[in-house]
Short mmCIF file of C-alpha atoms in Angstrom, two decimals:
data_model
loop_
_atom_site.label_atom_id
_atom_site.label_comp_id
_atom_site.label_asym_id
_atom_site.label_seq_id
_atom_site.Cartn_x
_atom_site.Cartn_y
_atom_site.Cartn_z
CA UNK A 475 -23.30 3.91 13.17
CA UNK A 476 -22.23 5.07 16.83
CA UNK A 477 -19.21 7.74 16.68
CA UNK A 478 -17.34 7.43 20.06
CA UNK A 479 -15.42 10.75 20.82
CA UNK A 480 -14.73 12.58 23.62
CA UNK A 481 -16.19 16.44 24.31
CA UNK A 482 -14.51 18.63 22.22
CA UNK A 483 -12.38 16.84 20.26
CA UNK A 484 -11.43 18.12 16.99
CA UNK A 485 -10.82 15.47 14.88
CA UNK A 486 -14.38 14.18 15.37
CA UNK A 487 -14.80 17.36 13.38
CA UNK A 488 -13.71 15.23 10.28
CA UNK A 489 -16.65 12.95 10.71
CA UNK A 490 -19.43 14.92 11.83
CA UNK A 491 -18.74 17.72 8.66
CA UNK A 492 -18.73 14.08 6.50
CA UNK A 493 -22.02 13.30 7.92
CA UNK A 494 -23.50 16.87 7.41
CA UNK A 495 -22.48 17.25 3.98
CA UNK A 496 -23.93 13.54 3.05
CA UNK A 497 -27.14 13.96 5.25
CA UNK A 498 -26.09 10.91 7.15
CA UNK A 499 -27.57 10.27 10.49
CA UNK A 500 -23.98 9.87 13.35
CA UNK A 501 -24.90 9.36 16.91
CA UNK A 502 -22.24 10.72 18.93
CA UNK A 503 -21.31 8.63 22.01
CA UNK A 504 -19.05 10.79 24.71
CA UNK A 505 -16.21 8.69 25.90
CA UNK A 506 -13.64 9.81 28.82
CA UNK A 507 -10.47 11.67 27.16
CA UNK A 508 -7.99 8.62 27.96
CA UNK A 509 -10.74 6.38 26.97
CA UNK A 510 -8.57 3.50 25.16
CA UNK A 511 -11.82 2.28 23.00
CA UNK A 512 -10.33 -0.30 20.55
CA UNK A 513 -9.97 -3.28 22.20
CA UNK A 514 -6.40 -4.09 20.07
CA UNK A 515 -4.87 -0.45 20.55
CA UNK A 516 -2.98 0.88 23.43
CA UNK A 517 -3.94 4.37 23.00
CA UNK A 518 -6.62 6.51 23.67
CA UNK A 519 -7.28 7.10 19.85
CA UNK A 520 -10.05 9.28 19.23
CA UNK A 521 -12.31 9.61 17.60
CA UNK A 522 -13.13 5.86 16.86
CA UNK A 523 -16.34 4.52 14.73
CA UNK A 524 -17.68 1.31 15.73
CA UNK A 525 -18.64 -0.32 12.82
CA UNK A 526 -20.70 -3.38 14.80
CA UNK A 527 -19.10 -6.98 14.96
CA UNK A 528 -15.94 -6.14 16.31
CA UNK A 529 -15.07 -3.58 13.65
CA UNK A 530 -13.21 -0.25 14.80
CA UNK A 531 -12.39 2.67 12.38
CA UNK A 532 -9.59 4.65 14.38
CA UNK A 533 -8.14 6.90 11.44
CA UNK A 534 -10.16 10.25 11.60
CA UNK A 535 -9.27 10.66 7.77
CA UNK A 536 -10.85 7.33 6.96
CA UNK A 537 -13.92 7.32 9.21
CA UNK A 538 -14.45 11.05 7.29
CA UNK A 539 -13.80 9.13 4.11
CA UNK A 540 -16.34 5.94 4.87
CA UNK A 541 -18.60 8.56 5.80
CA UNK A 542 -18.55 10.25 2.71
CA UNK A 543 -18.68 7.10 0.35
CA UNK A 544 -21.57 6.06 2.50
CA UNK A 545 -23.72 9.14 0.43
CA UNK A 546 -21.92 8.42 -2.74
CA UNK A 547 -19.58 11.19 -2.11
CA UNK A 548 -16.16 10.17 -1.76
CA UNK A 549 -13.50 11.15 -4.55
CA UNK A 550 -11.46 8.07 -5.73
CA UNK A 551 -9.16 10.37 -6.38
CA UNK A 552 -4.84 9.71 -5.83
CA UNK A 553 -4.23 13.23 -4.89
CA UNK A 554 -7.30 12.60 -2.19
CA UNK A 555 -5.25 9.40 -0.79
CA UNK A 556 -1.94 12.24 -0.81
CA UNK A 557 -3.57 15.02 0.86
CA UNK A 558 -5.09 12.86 3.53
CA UNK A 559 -1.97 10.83 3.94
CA UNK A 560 0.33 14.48 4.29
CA UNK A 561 -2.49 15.89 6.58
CA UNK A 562 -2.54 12.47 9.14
CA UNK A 563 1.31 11.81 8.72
CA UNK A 564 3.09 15.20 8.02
CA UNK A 565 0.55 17.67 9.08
CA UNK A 566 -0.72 16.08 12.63
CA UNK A 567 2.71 15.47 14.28
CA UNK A 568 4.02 19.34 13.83
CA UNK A 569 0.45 20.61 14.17
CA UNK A 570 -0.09 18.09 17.71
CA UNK A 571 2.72 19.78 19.32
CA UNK A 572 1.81 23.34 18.69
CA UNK A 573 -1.89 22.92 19.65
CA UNK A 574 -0.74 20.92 22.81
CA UNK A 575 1.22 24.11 23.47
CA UNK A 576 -0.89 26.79 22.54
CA UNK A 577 -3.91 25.16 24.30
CA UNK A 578 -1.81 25.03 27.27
CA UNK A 579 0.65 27.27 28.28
CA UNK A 580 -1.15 29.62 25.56
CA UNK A 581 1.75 30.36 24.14
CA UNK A 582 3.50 28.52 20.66
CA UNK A 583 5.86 28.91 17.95
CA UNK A 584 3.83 29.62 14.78
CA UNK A 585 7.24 29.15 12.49
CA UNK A 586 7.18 25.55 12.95
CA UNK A 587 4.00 25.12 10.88
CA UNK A 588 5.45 27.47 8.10
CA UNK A 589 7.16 24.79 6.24
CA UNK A 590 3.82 23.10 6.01
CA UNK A 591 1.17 26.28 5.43
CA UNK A 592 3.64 27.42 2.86
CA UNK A 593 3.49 23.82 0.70
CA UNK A 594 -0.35 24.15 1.26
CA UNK A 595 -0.31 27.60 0.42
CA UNK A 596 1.32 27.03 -2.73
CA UNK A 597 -1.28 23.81 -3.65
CA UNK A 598 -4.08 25.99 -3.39
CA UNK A 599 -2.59 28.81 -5.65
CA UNK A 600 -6.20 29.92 -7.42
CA UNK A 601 -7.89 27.11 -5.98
CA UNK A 602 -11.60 27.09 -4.35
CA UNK A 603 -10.95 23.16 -3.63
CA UNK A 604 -8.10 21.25 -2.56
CA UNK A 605 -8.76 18.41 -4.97
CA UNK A 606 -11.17 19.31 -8.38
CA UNK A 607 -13.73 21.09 -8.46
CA UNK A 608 -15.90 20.07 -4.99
CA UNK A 609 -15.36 19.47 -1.46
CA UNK A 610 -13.17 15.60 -0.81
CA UNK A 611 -12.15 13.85 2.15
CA UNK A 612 -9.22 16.70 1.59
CA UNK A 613 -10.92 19.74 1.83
CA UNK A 614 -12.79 18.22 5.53
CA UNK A 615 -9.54 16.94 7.07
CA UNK A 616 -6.83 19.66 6.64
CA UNK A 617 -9.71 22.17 7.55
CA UNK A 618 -10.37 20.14 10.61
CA UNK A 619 -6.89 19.52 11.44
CA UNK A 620 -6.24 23.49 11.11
CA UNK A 621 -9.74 24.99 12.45
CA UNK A 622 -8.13 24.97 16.34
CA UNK A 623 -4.93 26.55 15.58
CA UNK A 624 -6.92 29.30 13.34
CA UNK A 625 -9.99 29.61 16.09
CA UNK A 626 -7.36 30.56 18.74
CA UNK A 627 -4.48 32.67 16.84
CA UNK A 628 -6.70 34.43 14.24
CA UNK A 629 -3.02 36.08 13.32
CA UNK A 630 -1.86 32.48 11.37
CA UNK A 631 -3.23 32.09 8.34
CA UNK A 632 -3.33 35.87 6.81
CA UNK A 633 0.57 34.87 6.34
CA UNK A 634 -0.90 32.69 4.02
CA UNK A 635 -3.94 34.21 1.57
CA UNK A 636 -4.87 31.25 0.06
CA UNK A 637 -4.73 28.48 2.49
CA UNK A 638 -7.64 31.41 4.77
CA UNK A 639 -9.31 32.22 1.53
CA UNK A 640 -9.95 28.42 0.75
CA UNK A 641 -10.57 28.35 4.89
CA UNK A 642 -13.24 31.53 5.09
CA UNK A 643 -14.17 29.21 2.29
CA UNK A 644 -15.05 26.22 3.68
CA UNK A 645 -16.11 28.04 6.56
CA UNK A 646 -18.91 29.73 5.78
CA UNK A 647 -20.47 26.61 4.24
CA UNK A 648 -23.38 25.41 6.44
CA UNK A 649 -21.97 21.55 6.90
CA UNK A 650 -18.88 23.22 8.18
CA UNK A 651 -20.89 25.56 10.99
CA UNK A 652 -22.88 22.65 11.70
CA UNK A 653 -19.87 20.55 12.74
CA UNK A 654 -18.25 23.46 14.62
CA UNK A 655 -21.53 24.06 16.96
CA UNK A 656 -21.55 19.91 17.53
CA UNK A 657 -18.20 19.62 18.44
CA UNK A 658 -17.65 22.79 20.66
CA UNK A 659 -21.77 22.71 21.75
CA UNK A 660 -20.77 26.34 20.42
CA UNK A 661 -18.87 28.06 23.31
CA UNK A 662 -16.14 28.24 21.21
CA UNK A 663 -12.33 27.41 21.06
CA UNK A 664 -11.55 26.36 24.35
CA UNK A 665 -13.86 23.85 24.28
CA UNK A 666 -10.86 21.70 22.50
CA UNK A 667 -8.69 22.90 25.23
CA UNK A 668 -8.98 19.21 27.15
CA UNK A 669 -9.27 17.00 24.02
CA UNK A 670 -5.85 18.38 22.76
CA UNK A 671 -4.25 17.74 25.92
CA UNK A 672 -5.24 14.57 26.46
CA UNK A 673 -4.84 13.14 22.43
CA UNK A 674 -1.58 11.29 22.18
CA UNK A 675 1.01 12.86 19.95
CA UNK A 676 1.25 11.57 16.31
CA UNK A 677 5.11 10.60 16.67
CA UNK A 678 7.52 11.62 14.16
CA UNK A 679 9.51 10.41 11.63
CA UNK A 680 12.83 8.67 13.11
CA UNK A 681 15.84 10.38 12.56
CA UNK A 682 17.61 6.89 10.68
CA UNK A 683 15.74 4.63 9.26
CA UNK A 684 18.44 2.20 9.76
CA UNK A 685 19.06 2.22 13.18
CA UNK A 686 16.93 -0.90 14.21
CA UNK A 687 18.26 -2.93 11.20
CA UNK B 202 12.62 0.00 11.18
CA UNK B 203 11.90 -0.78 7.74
CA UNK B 204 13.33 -0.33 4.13
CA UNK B 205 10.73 2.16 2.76
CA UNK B 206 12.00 2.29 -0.91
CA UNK B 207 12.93 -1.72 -1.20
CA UNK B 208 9.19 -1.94 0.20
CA UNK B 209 7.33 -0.61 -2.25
CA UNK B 210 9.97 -1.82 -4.84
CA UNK B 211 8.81 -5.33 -3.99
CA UNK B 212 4.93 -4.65 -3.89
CA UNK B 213 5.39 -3.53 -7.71
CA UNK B 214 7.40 -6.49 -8.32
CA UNK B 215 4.33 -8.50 -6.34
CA UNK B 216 2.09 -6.49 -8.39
CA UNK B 217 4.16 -7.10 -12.11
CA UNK B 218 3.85 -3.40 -12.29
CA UNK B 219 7.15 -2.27 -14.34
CA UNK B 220 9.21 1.23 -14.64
CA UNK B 221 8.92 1.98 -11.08
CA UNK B 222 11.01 4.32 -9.63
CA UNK B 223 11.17 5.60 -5.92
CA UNK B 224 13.11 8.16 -3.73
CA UNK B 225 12.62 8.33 -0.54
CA UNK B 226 13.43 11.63 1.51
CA UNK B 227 16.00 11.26 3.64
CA UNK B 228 14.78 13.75 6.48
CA UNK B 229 10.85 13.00 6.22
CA UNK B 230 11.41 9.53 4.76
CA UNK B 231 7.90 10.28 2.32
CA UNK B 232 8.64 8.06 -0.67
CA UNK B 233 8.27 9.75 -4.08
CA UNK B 234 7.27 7.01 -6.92
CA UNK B 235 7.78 8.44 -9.96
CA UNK B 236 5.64 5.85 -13.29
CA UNK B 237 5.11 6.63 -16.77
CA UNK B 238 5.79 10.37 -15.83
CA UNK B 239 3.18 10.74 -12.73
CA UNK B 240 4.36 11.34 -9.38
CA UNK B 241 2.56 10.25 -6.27
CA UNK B 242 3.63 11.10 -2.67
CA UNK B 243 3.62 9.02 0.18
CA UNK B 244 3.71 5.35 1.08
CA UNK B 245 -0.16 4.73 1.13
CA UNK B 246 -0.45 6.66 -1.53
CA UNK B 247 1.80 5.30 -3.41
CA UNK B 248 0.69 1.91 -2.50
CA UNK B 249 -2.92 2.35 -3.29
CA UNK B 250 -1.82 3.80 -6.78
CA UNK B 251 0.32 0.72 -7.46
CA UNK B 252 -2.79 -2.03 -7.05
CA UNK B 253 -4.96 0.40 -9.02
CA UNK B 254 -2.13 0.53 -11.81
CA UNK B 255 -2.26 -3.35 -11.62
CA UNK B 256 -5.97 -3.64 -11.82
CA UNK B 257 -5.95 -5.20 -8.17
CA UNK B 258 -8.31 -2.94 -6.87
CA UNK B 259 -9.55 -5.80 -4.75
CA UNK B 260 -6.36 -5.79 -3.10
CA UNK B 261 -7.19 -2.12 -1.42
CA UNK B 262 -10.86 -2.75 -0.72
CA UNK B 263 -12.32 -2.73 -3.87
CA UNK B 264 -16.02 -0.89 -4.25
CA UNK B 265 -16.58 -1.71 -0.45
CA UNK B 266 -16.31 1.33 1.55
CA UNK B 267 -16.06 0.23 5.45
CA UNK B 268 -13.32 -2.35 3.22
CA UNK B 269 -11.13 0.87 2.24
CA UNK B 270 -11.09 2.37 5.23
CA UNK B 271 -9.43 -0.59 6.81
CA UNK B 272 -6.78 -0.14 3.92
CA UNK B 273 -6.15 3.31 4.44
CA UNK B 274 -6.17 3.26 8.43
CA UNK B 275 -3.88 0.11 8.50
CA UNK B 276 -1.09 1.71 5.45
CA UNK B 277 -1.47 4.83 7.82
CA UNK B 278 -0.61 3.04 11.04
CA UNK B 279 2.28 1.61 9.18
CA UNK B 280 3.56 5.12 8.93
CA UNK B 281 2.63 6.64 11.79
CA UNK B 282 3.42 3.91 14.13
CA UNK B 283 5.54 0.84 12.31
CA UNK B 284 7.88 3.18 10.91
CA UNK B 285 7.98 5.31 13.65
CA UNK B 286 9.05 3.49 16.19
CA UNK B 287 11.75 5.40 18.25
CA UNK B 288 12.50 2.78 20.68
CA UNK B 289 12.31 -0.61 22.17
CA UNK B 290 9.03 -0.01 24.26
CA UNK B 291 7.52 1.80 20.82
CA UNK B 292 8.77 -1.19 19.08
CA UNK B 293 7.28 -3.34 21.81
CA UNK B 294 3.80 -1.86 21.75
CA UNK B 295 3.42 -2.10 17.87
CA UNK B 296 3.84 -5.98 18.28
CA UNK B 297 1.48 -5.85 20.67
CA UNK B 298 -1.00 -4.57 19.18
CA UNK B 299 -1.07 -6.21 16.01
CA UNK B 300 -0.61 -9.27 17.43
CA UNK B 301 -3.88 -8.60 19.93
CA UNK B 302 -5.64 -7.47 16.19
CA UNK B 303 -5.04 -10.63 14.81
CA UNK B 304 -6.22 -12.93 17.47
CA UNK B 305 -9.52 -13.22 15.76
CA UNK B 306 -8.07 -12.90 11.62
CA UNK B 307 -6.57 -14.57 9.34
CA UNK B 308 -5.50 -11.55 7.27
CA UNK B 309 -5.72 -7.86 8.43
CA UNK B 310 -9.39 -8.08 6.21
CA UNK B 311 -10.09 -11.09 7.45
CA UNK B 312 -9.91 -13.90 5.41
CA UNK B 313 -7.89 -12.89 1.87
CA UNK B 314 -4.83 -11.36 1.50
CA UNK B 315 -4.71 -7.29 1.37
CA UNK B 316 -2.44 -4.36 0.98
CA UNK B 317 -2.01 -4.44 4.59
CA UNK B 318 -0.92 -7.78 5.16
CA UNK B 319 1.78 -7.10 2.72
CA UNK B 320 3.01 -3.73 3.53
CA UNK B 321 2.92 -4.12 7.28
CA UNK B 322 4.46 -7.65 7.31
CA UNK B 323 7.32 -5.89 4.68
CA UNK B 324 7.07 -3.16 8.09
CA UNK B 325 7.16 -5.81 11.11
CA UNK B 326 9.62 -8.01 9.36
CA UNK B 327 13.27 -7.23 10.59
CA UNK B 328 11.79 -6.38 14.37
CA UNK B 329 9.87 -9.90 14.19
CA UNK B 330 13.21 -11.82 13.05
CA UNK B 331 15.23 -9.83 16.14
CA UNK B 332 12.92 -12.25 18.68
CA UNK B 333 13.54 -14.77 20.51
CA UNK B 334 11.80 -18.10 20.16
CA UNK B 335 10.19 -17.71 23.26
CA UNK B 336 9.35 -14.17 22.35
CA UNK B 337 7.78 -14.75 18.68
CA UNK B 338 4.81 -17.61 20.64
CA UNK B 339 4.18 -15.20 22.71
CA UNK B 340 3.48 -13.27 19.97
CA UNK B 341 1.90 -16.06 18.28
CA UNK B 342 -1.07 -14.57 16.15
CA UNK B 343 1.06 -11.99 14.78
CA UNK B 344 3.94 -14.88 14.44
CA UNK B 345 1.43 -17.33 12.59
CA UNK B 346 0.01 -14.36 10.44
CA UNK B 347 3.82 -13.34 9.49
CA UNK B 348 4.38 -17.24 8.34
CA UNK B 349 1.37 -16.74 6.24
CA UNK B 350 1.93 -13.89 4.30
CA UNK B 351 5.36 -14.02 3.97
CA UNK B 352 4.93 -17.82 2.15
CA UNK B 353 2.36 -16.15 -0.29
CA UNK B 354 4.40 -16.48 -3.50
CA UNK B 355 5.64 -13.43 -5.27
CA UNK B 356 5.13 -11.52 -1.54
CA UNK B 357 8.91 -11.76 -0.49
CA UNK B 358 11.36 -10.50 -3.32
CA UNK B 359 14.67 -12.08 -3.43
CA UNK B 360 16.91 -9.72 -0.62
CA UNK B 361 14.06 -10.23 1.25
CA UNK B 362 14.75 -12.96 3.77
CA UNK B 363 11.78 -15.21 5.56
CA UNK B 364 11.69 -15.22 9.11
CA UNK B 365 12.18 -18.47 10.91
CA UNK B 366 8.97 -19.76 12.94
CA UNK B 367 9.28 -23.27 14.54
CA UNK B 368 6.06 -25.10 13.94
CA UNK B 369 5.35 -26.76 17.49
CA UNK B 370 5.23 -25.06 20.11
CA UNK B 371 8.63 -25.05 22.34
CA UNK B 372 7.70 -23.12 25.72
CA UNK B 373 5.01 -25.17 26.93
CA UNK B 374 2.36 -23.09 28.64
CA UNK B 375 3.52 -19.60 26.91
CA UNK B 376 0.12 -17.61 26.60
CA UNK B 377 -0.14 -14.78 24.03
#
């Protein structure tokens, strides 16, 4: 199973943590940042698994998933499909924009996420786990999706004590170090700096539904 | 682009699944389903719940795993990018891609019917009925795919129009 990503890319966290928690051997194939790998899309998605015979997995949340069922570890779970589904539709488009922004200029407005952290910080009120009592699909993705904002302003998440104590959490486990040194080659956060501003934005939700009726 | 709540309304009607109820927020347009006093959030979500509330766990890839994570990337791209669409081009490239997808399928899992094929036809539905003649062969997998699933029976409920397709081909020459 070939894992086509570009350097530093921090979604391709997702699936490399996946692979290290199920002992799953992932070759990593760099591709160019604006890459468009799926024959069918006409965006540079990344990461994307190539499943052989024409198959593409282009959802970071499900490749992390697959990857995860592959060594008998995925939770078939509903609040699994809802955290994954919040993190890749409500969490990504707020959280694309601010990274884009802080990665670049350096400089972005932490109260737009605090709708979001404070949901998640409520959820994980006395909780080690997003979803039972071990790590999901859940736990991977939303700590993906959040490890570049927290790597670079160290000053977001102590707003919100249990969304960094389920984070220091995660993070000291040694499938979640493992994925960190892959993806960054361990020099760090700005290794995501060209990933981020390259990844298309996850657009948001239109104002009326109705307009194109 | 699409009717969120009269979406899923439908699928549980395809699915015989009674007592559903579902909100959709106005502002984030996440649809709430609310069944025999459990709540799920969001349209996969809510989806995926539905077929495994109606024992059609084939329907969302069963026990294969590369199987449901076509489900879940394809109800996600209905979100992200189907119902996201914020103008023409958007609308445009959505078509376009799907229609490129399903060159080489019959269905979006290749050759039965999925949660996909429903939920993104219920998605593609009005923008497909806005085109042309010309414009639907030159979208003609996507056009020949929508036919398809949209004659299943049960799959369109009864505010849910078809969309015309003219068998033979008008524009001779058109290439997709």
């Amino acid at each position: 199973m070939k894992l086509l990503t570009d350097k530093g890319n921090q979604h391709s966290l997702k699936a490399v943590i996946a692979a290290s928690v199920t002992g799953i051997k992932l070759d990593l194939k760099e591709v160019g940042y604006t890459d468009q790998v799926v024959p069918y899309l006409r965006k540079n998605r990344l990461p994307v698994l190539d499943c052989g015979n024409g198959d593409y997995i282009f959802s970071a949340n499900s490749i992390c998933r697959y990857l995860l069922a592959q060594g008998g570890l995925d939770v078939d779970d509903t609040q699994v499909d809802e955290w994954l589904e919040w993190e890749a539709t409500q969490l990504q488009p707020v959280l694309g924009v601010f990274l884009a922004s802080l990665y670049g200029s350096g400089k972005a407005n932490v109260d737009s996420l605090k709708s979001l952290l404070t949901h998640l910080n409520s959820l994980l009120q006395g909780k080690q786990f997003l979803v039972g009592k071990g790590i999901s699909a859940a736990d991977i993705s939303v700590w993906a999706a959040l490890y570049p904002a927290q790597a670079s302003r160290s000053d977001l998440l102590p707003q919100y004590p249990n969304v960094e104590s389920w984070f220091m959490g995660l993070s000291g486990q040694s499938a979640f170090e493992a994925g960190v040194s892959a993806v960054t080659n361990g020099k760090g956060a700005g290794s995501f700096k060209a990933s981020i501003l390259a990844q298309p934005l996850v657009p948001m939700p239109v104002a009326d539904a109705r307009t194109a009726k | 682009m699409a009717d969120i709540k009269q979406d899923l309304k439908a699928l549980a009607r395809f699915l015989d699944v009674k007592g559903v109820k579902v909100n959709v927020n106005s502002e984030t347009k996440v649809p709430v389903l609310t069944l025999n006093g459990m709540t799920v959030t969001g349209l996969s979500s809510v989806a995926n719940y539905l077929a495994k509330t109606a024992g059609r766990r084939d329907l969302i890839g069963g026990n294969d795993a590369a199987e449901r994570a076509a489900v879940s990337q394809w109800l996600e791209y209905r979100v992200t990018e189907i119902d996201r669409c914020h103008s023409e081009k958007d609308v445009s490239t959505v078509l376009k891609e799907l229609n490129s997808y399903l060159e080489t399928r019959t269905f979006f899992l290749g050759e039965r019917v999925t949660l996909p094929d429903l939920l993104i036809m219920y998605g593609v539905r009005s923008a497909v009925s806005l085109l042309t003649f010309q414009e639907k062969e030159k979208f003609m997998h996507l056009s020949r795919w929508c036919d398809n699933v949209q004659s299943i029976e049960g799959v369109l409920q009864k505010q849910q129009t078809p969309v015309f397709f003219v068998k033979n081909p008008l524009y001779a020459g058109v290439q997709s």
